[in-house]
Coordinates of C-alpha atoms in Angstrom, one line a residue:
Chain A
X1 CA -16.1 -48.0 64.0
X2 CA -15.2 -50.5 66.7
X3 CA -13.0 -53.6 66.3
X4 CA -12.3 -56.2 68.9
X5 CA -9.2 -58.2 68.5
X6 CA -8.1 -61.2 70.6
X7 CA -4.6 -62.8 70.5
X8 CA -3.9 -65.9 72.6
X9 CA -1.1 -68.3 73.0
X10 CA 1.2 -69.4 75.8
X11 CA 3.4 -67.2 78.1
X12 CA 6.8 -66.2 76.5
X13 CA 5.5 -66.1 72.9
X14 CA 5.1 -62.3 73.0
X15 CA 1.4 -62.5 72.7
X16 CA 0.9 -59.5 75.0
X17 CA 3.5 -57.4 73.1
X18 CA 1.6 -58.1 69.9
X19 CA -1.6 -56.6 71.5
X20 CA 0.5 -53.7 72.8
X21 CA 1.8 -53.0 69.3
X22 CA -1.7 -53.0 67.7
X23 CA -3.1 -50.7 70.4
X24 CA -0.1 -48.3 70.1
X25 CA -0.5 -48.3 66.3
X26 CA -4.1 -47.1 66.7
X27 CA -3.5 -44.6 69.5
X28 CA -0.2 -43.1 68.8
X29 CA 0.3 -43.6 65.0
X30 CA -3.3 -43.3 63.9
X31 CA -5.7 -40.9 65.5
X32 CA -7.9 -43.5 67.1
X33 CA -8.7 -44.8 70.6
X34 CA -7.6 -48.2 71.8
X35 CA -7.5 -50.2 75.0
X36 CA -5.4 -53.3 75.6
X37 CA -6.1 -55.7 78.4
X38 CA -4.4 -59.0 79.2
X39 CA -4.7 -62.0 81.3
X40 CA -1.9 -64.4 82.2
X41 CA -1.0 -66.8 84.9
X42 CA 1.8 -66.3 87.5
X43 CA 4.4 -68.2 85.3
X44 CA 7.0 -66.3 83.4
X45 CA 6.9 -68.9 80.6
X46 CA 4.3 -71.4 79.7
X47 CA 0.7 -71.2 80.9
X48 CA -2.0 -69.4 79.0
X49 CA -1.5 -65.8 77.9
X50 CA -4.2 -63.7 76.2
X51 CA -4.6 -60.2 75.2
X52 CA -7.5 -58.2 73.8
X53 CA -7.4 -54.9 72.0
X54 CA -10.4 -52.8 71.3
X55 CA -9.9 -50.1 68.6
X56 CA -12.6 -47.4 68.2
X57 CA -13.0 -43.9 66.8
X58 CA -15.1 -43.1 69.9
X59 CA -14.3 -43.2 73.6
X60 CA -14.1 -46.8 74.9
X61 CA -16.1 -47.5 78.0
X62 CA -16.1 -51.2 79.0
X63 CA -12.5 -52.2 78.2
X64 CA -12.9 -55.9 77.7
X65 CA -14.1 -57.6 74.6
X66 CA -17.8 -58.5 74.3
X67 CA -18.0 -59.4 70.6
X68 CA -14.7 -60.6 69.1
X69 CA -14.2 -59.6 65.5
X70 CA -10.9 -61.4 65.0
X71 CA -9.2 -64.1 67.0
X72 CA -5.6 -65.1 66.5
X73 CA -4.5 -68.4 68.1
X74 CA -0.8 -69.1 68.6
X75 CA -1.2 -72.4 70.5
X76 CA -3.5 -75.4 70.4
X77 CA -4.7 -74.9 74.0
X78 CA -5.5 -71.3 73.3
X79 CA -7.4 -72.2 70.2
X80 CA -9.5 -74.8 72.0
X81 CA -10.1 -72.6 75.1
X82 CA -11.1 -69.4 73.5
X83 CA -12.8 -70.4 70.3
X84 CA -16.1 -70.7 72.2
X85 CA -15.8 -66.9 73.0
X86 CA -16.0 -66.1 69.3
X87 CA -19.0 -65.4 67.1
X88 CA -19.9 -67.6 64.2
X89 CA -18.5 -65.0 61.8
X90 CA -15.4 -64.1 63.9
X91 CA -12.3 -64.1 61.6
X92 CA -10.0 -66.9 62.8
X93 CA -6.3 -66.8 62.2
X94 CA -3.8 -69.5 63.3
X95 CA -0.3 -70.7 62.6
X96 CA -1.0 -74.3 61.5
X97 CA 2.4 -75.5 62.9
X98 CA 1.2 -74.3 66.4
X99 CA -2.4 -75.2 66.1
X100 CA -2.4 -78.6 64.4
X101 CA -6.0 -79.5 65.1
X102 CA -8.2 -76.8 63.8
X103 CA -10.9 -78.6 61.9
X104 CA -14.0 -77.1 63.4
X105 CA -16.0 -77.0 60.2
X106 CA -15.5 -73.3 59.4
X107 CA -13.0 -71.4 57.3
X108 CA -9.7 -70.4 59.0
X109 CA -6.8 -68.3 57.8
X110 CA -3.6 -70.3 58.2
X111 CA -0.3 -68.5 58.1
X112 CA 3.0 -70.2 59.0
X113 CA 4.4 -67.2 61.0
X114 CA 6.7 -69.3 63.1
X115 CA 8.3 -70.7 59.9
X116 CA 8.7 -67.1 58.6
X117 CA 10.5 -66.2 61.8
X118 CA 12.7 -69.2 61.6
X119 CA 13.6 -68.5 58.0
X120 CA 14.6 -65.0 59.1
X121 CA 16.9 -66.7 61.6
X122 CA 15.1 -66.2 65.0
X123 CA 11.9 -67.7 66.2
X124 CA 11.6 -64.9 68.7
X125 CA 10.0 -62.6 66.1
X126 CA 7.1 -65.1 65.5
X127 CA 4.8 -62.6 67.3
X128 CA 5.8 -59.7 65.0
X129 CA 5.3 -61.9 61.9
X130 CA 1.8 -62.6 63.3
X131 CA 1.1 -58.9 63.8
X132 CA 2.0 -58.5 60.1
X133 CA -0.2 -61.4 59.0
X134 CA -3.1 -60.1 61.1
X135 CA -2.7 -56.6 59.5
X136 CA -2.6 -58.2 56.1
X137 CA -5.7 -60.4 56.6
X138 CA -8.0 -58.2 58.6
X139 CA -8.9 -54.5 58.3
X140 CA -7.9 -53.2 61.7
X141 CA -9.0 -49.7 60.7
X142 CA -5.4 -48.7 61.1
X143 CA -3.0 -48.1 58.2
X144 CA -0.3 -50.8 57.6
X145 CA 2.3 -48.1 58.0
X146 CA 1.0 -47.1 61.4
X147 CA 1.4 -50.7 62.6
X148 CA 4.9 -50.8 61.2
X149 CA 5.7 -47.6 63.0
X150 CA 4.4 -49.2 66.2
X151 CA 6.6 -52.2 65.7
X152 CA 9.6 -50.0 65.2
X153 CA 8.7 -48.0 68.3
X154 CA 8.3 -51.1 70.5
X155 CA 11.3 -53.4 69.8
X156 CA 14.9 -53.1 70.8
X157 CA 17.0 -51.1 68.3
X158 CA 19.5 -53.9 68.0
X159 CA 16.8 -56.2 66.5
X160 CA 15.0 -53.5 64.5
X161 CA 15.8 -54.9 61.1
X162 CA 14.9 -58.5 62.1
X163 CA 11.5 -57.2 63.4
X164 CA 10.8 -55.1 60.4
X165 CA 11.5 -58.0 58.1
X166 CA 9.3 -60.3 60.2
X167 CA 6.5 -57.7 60.1
X168 CA 6.8 -57.3 56.3
X169 CA 7.0 -61.0 55.5
X170 CA 4.0 -61.6 57.8
X171 CA 2.1 -58.8 56.1
X172 CA 2.7 -60.2 52.7
X173 CA 1.8 -63.7 53.8
X174 CA -1.4 -62.3 55.3
X175 CA -2.4 -60.4 52.2
X176 CA -2.0 -63.6 50.1
X177 CA -3.8 -65.8 52.6
X178 CA -7.2 -67.2 51.9
X179 CA -9.5 -68.9 54.4
X180 CA -9.4 -72.7 54.1
Chain B
X1 CA 20.0 -34.1 101.7
X2 CA 16.9 -32.9 100.0
X3 CA 15.9 -34.1 96.5
X4 CA 14.5 -31.5 94.2
X5 CA 13.7 -32.9 90.7
X6 CA 14.2 -30.6 87.7
X7 CA 10.7 -30.7 86.1
X8 CA 12.1 -30.0 82.6
X9 CA 14.5 -33.0 83.0
X10 CA 11.6 -35.2 84.3
X11 CA 9.4 -34.3 81.3
X12 CA 12.3 -35.1 78.9
X13 CA 12.7 -38.6 80.6
X14 CA 9.1 -39.4 80.1
X15 CA 9.3 -38.8 76.3
X16 CA 6.6 -38.4 73.8
X17 CA 3.5 -36.3 74.7
X18 CA 1.1 -39.0 73.5
X19 CA 1.8 -42.5 74.7
X20 CA 0.1 -45.9 75.0
X21 CA 0.9 -47.1 78.5
X22 CA -0.4 -49.1 81.4
X23 CA -2.3 -47.5 84.3
X24 CA 0.5 -48.6 86.7
X25 CA 3.1 -46.8 84.5
X26 CA 0.9 -43.7 84.3
X27 CA 1.0 -43.7 88.2
X28 CA 4.8 -43.7 88.0
X29 CA 4.7 -40.9 85.4
X30 CA 2.3 -38.9 87.6
X31 CA 4.6 -39.3 90.6
X32 CA 7.6 -38.1 88.7
X33 CA 5.7 -35.1 87.2
X34 CA 4.5 -34.2 90.7
X35 CA 8.2 -34.1 91.7
X36 CA 8.5 -37.2 93.9
X37 CA 12.1 -37.4 95.2
X38 CA 11.9 -40.7 97.0
X39 CA 10.2 -44.0 96.3
X40 CA 10.4 -46.9 98.8
X41 CA 8.4 -50.0 97.9
X42 CA 8.2 -53.7 97.7
X43 CA 6.9 -55.3 94.4
X44 CA 3.5 -56.9 94.4
X45 CA 1.2 -57.8 91.6
X46 CA -0.8 -55.9 90.2
X47 CA 1.2 -52.9 91.4
X48 CA 4.7 -54.0 90.5
X49 CA 4.9 -51.9 87.3
X50 CA 4.7 -48.7 89.4
X51 CA 7.9 -49.7 91.2
X52 CA 9.4 -50.9 87.9
X53 CA 8.8 -47.5 86.3
X54 CA 10.1 -45.7 89.3
X55 CA 13.2 -47.9 89.5
X56 CA 14.0 -47.2 85.8
X57 CA 13.2 -43.4 85.8
X58 CA 13.5 -41.9 89.3
X59 CA 17.3 -42.2 89.7
X60 CA 17.8 -40.7 86.2
X61 CA 15.6 -37.8 87.3
X62 CA 17.8 -37.2 90.4
X63 CA 15.7 -39.0 93.0
X64 CA 16.2 -42.2 95.0
X65 CA 14.5 -45.5 94.6
X66 CA 14.8 -48.1 97.3
X67 CA 13.4 -51.6 97.3
X68 CA 12.6 -52.2 100.9
X69 CA 12.4 -55.6 102.7
X70 CA 8.6 -55.4 103.0
X71 CA 5.7 -53.1 103.1
X72 CA 6.0 -52.1 106.7
X73 CA 9.5 -50.8 106.0
X74 CA 8.4 -49.2 102.8
X75 CA 5.8 -47.1 104.6
X76 CA 8.3 -46.2 107.3
X77 CA 10.9 -45.2 104.7
X78 CA 8.6 -42.8 102.8
X79 CA 7.5 -41.2 106.1
X80 CA 11.1 -40.6 107.2
X81 CA 12.2 -39.4 103.8
X82 CA 9.2 -37.0 103.7
X83 CA 10.6 -35.2 106.8
X84 CA 13.7 -34.4 104.8
X85 CA 11.5 -32.1 102.8
X86 CA 11.0 -34.2 99.7
X87 CA 7.8 -35.7 98.2
X88 CA 7.6 -39.4 98.8
X89 CA 5.6 -42.3 97.5
X90 CA 5.1 -46.1 97.7
X91 CA 3.0 -48.5 95.7
X92 CA 1.3 -51.7 96.8
X93 CA -1.8 -53.9 96.7
X94 CA -4.1 -55.4 99.3
X95 CA -1.7 -57.7 101.3
X96 CA 0.9 -54.9 101.3
X97 CA -1.6 -52.3 102.2
X98 CA -2.7 -54.4 105.2
X99 CA 0.9 -54.4 106.4
X100 CA 1.1 -50.7 106.0
X101 CA -1.8 -50.0 108.3
X102 CA 0.2 -49.2 111.4
X103 CA 2.5 -46.8 109.8
X104 CA -0.3 -45.3 107.7
X105 CA -1.8 -44.3 111.1
X106 CA 1.6 -43.0 112.1
X107 CA 1.7 -40.8 109.0
X108 CA -1.7 -39.4 109.9
X109 CA -0.8 -38.7 113.5
X110 CA 2.6 -37.1 112.6
X111 CA 1.0 -35.2 109.7
X112 CA 3.5 -36.5 107.2
X113 CA 2.7 -35.8 103.5
X114 CA 3.2 -38.9 101.4
X115 CA 1.3 -40.9 98.7
X116 CA 0.4 -44.5 98.6
X117 CA -0.7 -45.9 95.3
X118 CA -2.8 -49.0 96.0
X119 CA -3.5 -51.0 92.8
X120 CA -6.2 -53.1 94.5
X121 CA -6.8 -56.8 94.3
X122 CA -8.8 -59.0 96.5
X123 CA -8.5 -61.1 99.6
X124 CA -8.7 -62.2 102.3
X125 CA -4.9 -62.7 102.6
X126 CA -3.1 -63.2 99.3
X127 CA -6.2 -63.9 97.3
X128 CA -5.9 -63.6 93.5
X129 CA -2.6 -61.9 92.8
X130 CA -3.0 -61.3 89.0
X131 CA -6.7 -60.3 89.1
X132 CA -8.1 -56.9 89.9
X133 CA -10.7 -56.1 92.5
X134 CA -11.7 -53.3 94.8
X135 CA -10.8 -54.8 98.2
X136 CA -9.4 -51.8 100.2
X137 CA -12.0 -49.1 99.8
X138 CA -13.0 -49.3 103.5
X139 CA -9.6 -50.4 104.8
X140 CA -8.3 -47.0 103.5
X141 CA -10.8 -45.3 105.8
X142 CA -11.0 -47.7 108.8
X143 CA -8.0 -50.0 108.6
X144 CA -5.8 -48.3 111.1
X145 CA -6.8 -47.9 114.7
X146 CA -8.2 -44.7 116.2
X147 CA -10.1 -41.7 115.1
X148 CA -8.9 -40.3 111.8
X149 CA -9.9 -39.2 108.3
X150 CA -8.7 -40.4 104.9
X151 CA -8.1 -38.8 101.6
X152 CA -8.4 -41.2 98.6
X153 CA -8.9 -40.8 94.9
X154 CA -10.2 -43.5 92.4
X155 CA -9.1 -43.5 88.8
X156 CA -11.3 -45.1 86.1
X157 CA -8.9 -44.5 83.1
X158 CA -5.2 -44.6 82.5
X159 CA -5.2 -40.9 82.0
X160 CA -6.8 -40.5 85.4
X161 CA -4.1 -42.7 86.9
X162 CA -1.6 -40.1 85.8
X163 CA -3.7 -37.0 86.6
X164 CA -4.9 -38.3 90.0
X165 CA -1.4 -39.2 91.1
X166 CA -0.4 -35.6 90.7
X167 CA -3.6 -34.5 92.5
X168 CA -2.8 -37.0 95.3
X169 CA 0.5 -35.3 95.8
X170 CA -1.1 -31.9 95.8
X171 CA -3.7 -32.9 98.5
X172 CA -1.0 -34.6 100.5
X173 CA 1.2 -31.5 100.5
X174 CA -1.8 -29.2 101.2
X175 CA -3.2 -31.2 104.2
X176 CA 0.0 -32.8 105.4
X177 CA -1.7 -36.2 105.3
X178 CA -1.0 -39.5 103.5
X179 CA -3.1 -39.7 100.4
X180 CA -4.1 -43.1 98.9
X181 CA -4.6 -43.5 95.2
X182 CA -7.1 -46.3 95.0
X183 CA -6.6 -47.8 91.6
X184 CA -7.4 -51.4 90.9
X185 CA -5.8 -54.2 89.0
X186 CA -8.2 -53.7 86.0
X187 CA -7.2 -50.1 85.4
X188 CA -3.7 -50.6 86.6
X189 CA -3.0 -53.3 84.0
X190 CA -5.0 -51.7 81.2
X191 CA -3.2 -49.9 78.4
X192 CA -4.7 -46.7 77.0
X193 CA -3.7 -43.5 75.4
X194 CA -2.4 -40.8 77.8
X195 CA -1.5 -37.2 77.0
X196 CA 1.4 -36.2 79.2
X197 CA 1.2 -32.7 80.6
X198 CA 4.0 -30.3 80.0
X199 CA 5.6 -28.4 82.9
X200 CA 3.5 -25.3 82.3
X201 CA 0.3 -27.4 82.1
X202 CA 0.4 -28.6 85.7
X203 CA -0.5 -27.0 89.0
X204 CA 1.6 -28.3 91.8
X205 CA 1.1 -27.5 95.5
X206 CA 4.1 -27.5 97.8
X207 CA 3.8 -27.9 101.6
X208 CA 3.8 -24.7 103.6
X209 CA 7.1 -24.6 105.5
X210 CA 7.8 -22.9 108.8
X211 CA 8.8 -19.2 108.4
X212 CA 8.2 -17.6 111.9
X213 CA 11.1 -16.8 114.2
X214 CA 12.6 -20.2 115.2
X215 CA 12.0 -19.5 118.9
X216 CA 8.4 -18.7 118.3
X217 CA 7.7 -21.8 116.3
X218 CA 4.9 -24.1 117.5
X219 CA 5.1 -27.3 115.5
X220 CA 1.6 -28.7 116.0
X221 CA -0.6 -25.7 116.1
X222 CA -2.6 -24.0 113.3
X223 CA -0.4 -22.6 110.6
X224 CA 1.7 -19.6 111.7
X225 CA 2.6 -18.8 108.1
X226 CA -0.8 -19.2 106.6
X227 CA -3.3 -17.8 109.2
X228 CA -6.6 -19.6 109.4
X229 CA -5.3 -22.9 108.2
X230 CA -5.5 -25.9 110.5
X231 CA -2.5 -27.4 108.8
X232 CA 0.7 -26.7 110.8
X233 CA 3.8 -25.3 109.0
X234 CA 6.3 -28.0 108.1
X235 CA 9.6 -27.9 110.0
X236 CA 11.8 -29.8 107.5
X237 CA 14.6 -31.8 109.2
X238 CA 17.8 -29.8 109.1
X239 CA 16.1 -26.5 108.7
X240 CA 16.8 -25.5 112.2
X241 CA 13.2 -25.6 113.3
X242 CA 12.8 -27.9 116.3
X243 CA 10.1 -30.5 116.3
X244 CA 9.5 -33.7 118.2
X245 CA 7.8 -36.3 116.0
X246 CA 5.8 -39.0 117.7
X247 CA 2.8 -41.3 117.2
X248 CA 1.8 -40.7 120.8
X249 CA -0.8 -38.1 121.6
X250 CA 1.1 -34.8 121.7
X251 CA 0.6 -31.2 122.7
X252 CA 1.1 -28.2 120.4
X253 CA 4.9 -28.4 121.0
X254 CA 4.9 -32.0 119.8
X255 CA 5.7 -33.5 123.2
X256 CA 3.8 -36.6 124.5
X257 CA 0.7 -35.7 126.5
X258 CA -0.8 -39.2 126.6
X259 CA -2.8 -38.7 129.8
X260 CA -4.1 -35.2 128.9
X261 CA -7.7 -35.5 127.7
X262 CA -8.0 -31.9 126.4
X263 CA -4.7 -32.3 124.4
X264 CA -5.9 -35.5 122.8
X265 CA -9.3 -34.0 122.0
X266 CA -7.9 -30.9 120.4
X267 CA -5.3 -32.8 118.4
X268 CA -7.7 -35.4 117.0
X269 CA -10.4 -32.9 116.2
X270 CA -7.8 -30.8 114.3
X271 CA -6.4 -33.8 112.5
X272 CA -9.9 -34.8 111.2
X273 CA -11.4 -31.3 110.7
X274 CA -8.5 -30.0 108.7
X275 CA -9.9 -32.3 106.0
X276 CA -13.6 -32.5 106.7
X277 CA -13.9 -28.7 106.9
X278 CA -13.2 -28.9 103.1
X279 CA -15.4 -31.9 102.5
X280 CA -17.6 -30.1 99.9
X281 CA -14.7 -28.3 98.3
X282 CA -12.9 -31.6 97.9
X283 CA -16.0 -33.4 96.5
X284 CA -15.2 -34.5 92.9
X285 CA -17.9 -36.3 91.0
X286 CA -18.8 -37.0 87.4
X287 CA -22.5 -36.9 86.6
X288 CA -23.9 -38.9 83.6
X289 CA -27.5 -38.6 82.5
X290 CA -28.7 -37.6 85.9
X291 CA -31.1 -34.8 85.0
X292 CA -34.3 -37.0 84.8
X293 CA -32.8 -40.2 86.2
X294 CA -34.9 -42.5 88.4
X295 CA -32.5 -45.4 88.9
X296 CA -28.8 -44.7 89.1
X297 CA -25.4 -46.2 89.7
X298 CA -23.0 -44.7 92.2
X299 CA -19.6 -45.9 90.9
X300 CA -15.9 -45.5 91.2
X301 CA -12.8 -46.9 89.6
X302 CA -12.9 -49.6 86.9
X303 CA -16.5 -50.5 87.6
X304 CA -17.6 -47.1 86.4
X305 CA -16.8 -48.3 82.8
X306 CA -19.2 -51.2 82.4
X307 CA -21.7 -49.1 84.5
X308 CA -21.6 -46.3 82.0
X309 CA -22.0 -48.7 79.1
X310 CA -25.0 -50.1 80.9
X311 CA -26.5 -46.7 81.4
X312 CA -26.2 -46.0 77.6
X313 CA -27.9 -49.3 76.9
X314 CA -30.7 -48.6 79.3
X315 CA -31.3 -45.2 77.9
X316 CA -31.6 -46.7 74.5
X317 CA -34.4 -48.9 75.9
X318 CA -36.2 -45.8 77.4
X319 CA -35.1 -46.5 81.0
X320 CA -34.4 -43.3 83.0
X321 CA -31.0 -44.4 84.1
X322 CA -28.0 -42.3 85.2
X323 CA -24.7 -42.5 87.0
X324 CA -22.7 -40.6 89.6
X325 CA -19.0 -41.4 89.6
X326 CA -17.0 -40.7 92.7
X327 CA -13.5 -39.5 91.7
X328 CA -12.6 -38.7 95.3
X329 CA -14.0 -41.4 97.7
X330 CA -12.6 -40.1 100.9
X331 CA -13.5 -37.8 102.6
X332 CA -16.9 -39.2 101.7
X333 CA -19.0 -36.8 99.5
X334 CA -21.9 -36.9 102.0
X335 CA -24.0 -34.0 100.5
X336 CA -23.6 -35.2 96.9
X337 CA -25.0 -38.6 97.9
X338 CA -27.8 -37.1 100.0
X339 CA -28.8 -34.7 97.2
X340 CA -28.8 -37.6 94.6
X341 CA -30.9 -39.8 96.9
X342 CA -33.6 -37.1 97.2
X343 CA -34.0 -37.1 93.4
X344 CA -33.9 -40.8 92.5
X345 CA -35.8 -43.9 93.5
X346 CA -33.0 -46.4 93.6
X347 CA -29.2 -46.3 93.9
X348 CA -27.2 -49.3 92.7
X349 CA -23.6 -49.6 93.7
X350 CA -21.5 -51.9 91.4
X351 CA -18.5 -53.1 93.2
X352 CA -15.7 -55.6 92.6
X353 CA -16.3 -57.0 96.0
X354 CA -19.3 -58.2 98.0
X355 CA -20.0 -54.6 98.9
X356 CA -17.9 -51.9 100.6
X357 CA -18.8 -48.3 99.5
X358 CA -22.4 -49.3 99.5
X359 CA -22.3 -48.9 103.3
X360 CA -21.4 -45.2 103.5
X361 CA -23.6 -44.6 100.5
X362 CA -26.5 -46.2 102.4
X363 CA -25.6 -44.2 105.6
X364 CA -25.8 -40.8 103.8
X365 CA -28.7 -41.5 101.4
X366 CA -32.2 -40.3 102.4
X367 CA -34.0 -43.0 104.2
X368 CA -36.7 -43.5 101.5
X369 CA -34.2 -44.1 98.7
X370 CA -33.3 -47.8 98.3
X371 CA -29.6 -48.5 98.1
X372 CA -28.3 -51.9 97.0
X373 CA -25.0 -53.4 95.9
X374 CA -24.3 -55.1 92.6
X375 CA -21.4 -57.3 93.7
X376 CA -18.9 -59.0 91.4
X377 CA -16.1 -61.1 92.9
X378 CA -13.5 -63.4 91.4
X379 CA -11.2 -60.9 89.7
X380 CA -13.3 -59.9 86.7
X381 CA -15.3 -56.8 85.9
X382 CA -19.1 -56.7 85.6
X383 CA -20.3 -57.2 82.1
X384 CA -22.4 -54.2 80.9
X385 CA -25.3 -56.6 80.3
X386 CA -25.2 -57.8 83.9
X387 CA -25.5 -54.2 85.1
X388 CA -28.2 -53.5 82.6
X389 CA -30.3 -56.1 84.4
X390 CA -30.0 -54.2 87.6
X391 CA -31.3 -51.1 85.9
X392 CA -34.2 -53.0 84.3
X393 CA -35.2 -54.4 87.6
X394 CA -34.9 -51.0 89.3
X395 CA -36.9 -49.1 86.7

């Protein structure tokens, strides 16, 4: 089993944290191997940010993606830039409020994760809602509960409930999503 | 004052046994587990997270963290602190490592144990800060002036970042020599699973301190406590043992002897041979599919990962490919390279540079074995398929 996941957006959205959580879920809360790599510019906010996670039940050699199974885009620019790296059958997931132009002639999962976060009262958990949506849509090979544990283990205690809610709402939205 | 960390407390600060962390953080963990009491450094991408981890954890463990004004001062600070008897460390990347070169030589000349974690990027100059590369492989060996040896290890995984940092401290203490952990931005910024050793799962080596009568102590001779060792006993500042510490050529008593040819020759030969006498004992390589291999990679650091993937792909195509990974790059494993070159037709050296380690490899390979570099520059790793092409051409 080997899964390659790429999440991209702009700096400050928590894109890299989302990759960290998925990798931690696989490594620490499920008995798998994972590597997480990232690339970002020198800016603290803005600029492109991208993370890739590889999950496998075997040792992982080359740590960067070579054949992306699922791509999550959290910004228009990220969608445009990294779509060419995907296979024809790569599962695509976007937030339609953040990626408004996504008509590329193939089915895409659209989940309004930023709206979920706003309804919970804080846009900052958009990334956690997206981790939930990704877990609901795509079989990461990691139990949902392991991902939830990784969220709990990775966010500040003060905002624990908010993050758990964001994850669960995102998960539910993901499970109900159909490609369109 | 002398910092002695309580290993049980350190282990508690690090937390869960199994973690998903970055290579840089694993270096900080390794330093703490080895008992580092003092960290002096200046943040630089892609090494900043080492300092970040140290700033967060070292004071809680009872040690001292200082952000210095630059890398020259950082290197000076860890040398001075080491003479107080504690284990010391800094972390940097290419541009900072260049600045450290003068004091790196000073640490070698004064036989000061300390560890420099270099999470390499590229250059010249400030180059590509957020991208990894392997730009300081030769600077580690030849970057400071004069005759000297280097000790350097090269991690390929996050677990090795932790384990090899502990090993760097052990070698540094054993040989009284600065040891360089040559990580790179790829492995430094990669997150992977690590298993953190418990206190009883580690072997730590502590420097041999002076024990002879104080009036018989010779600070720069062969050991008086550990006969046969070329590494002098350490006269910790404040212990009452007298020692002059200078970067000038010195005699056995430590006093400048700059115009004395025999003193210089004896000193320099001892500084180098205390390490090279153990060259084969220190050699640490990983062999992959070498038994019947005809075309092989000699690799180190992050580039070993796509290289290993390429070897597997080549084997699936029936190509007799193999790989030798250097875990310790300096002192150079001369015999391992020579022996390999007698068995194979071609050695390919994948490097995230235009080619550095290819030079000593070519120097020590048998003359009838072809040695070429597979260069990759610009801050990205080789793709396994790119390296596969080299094996296909070489087969």
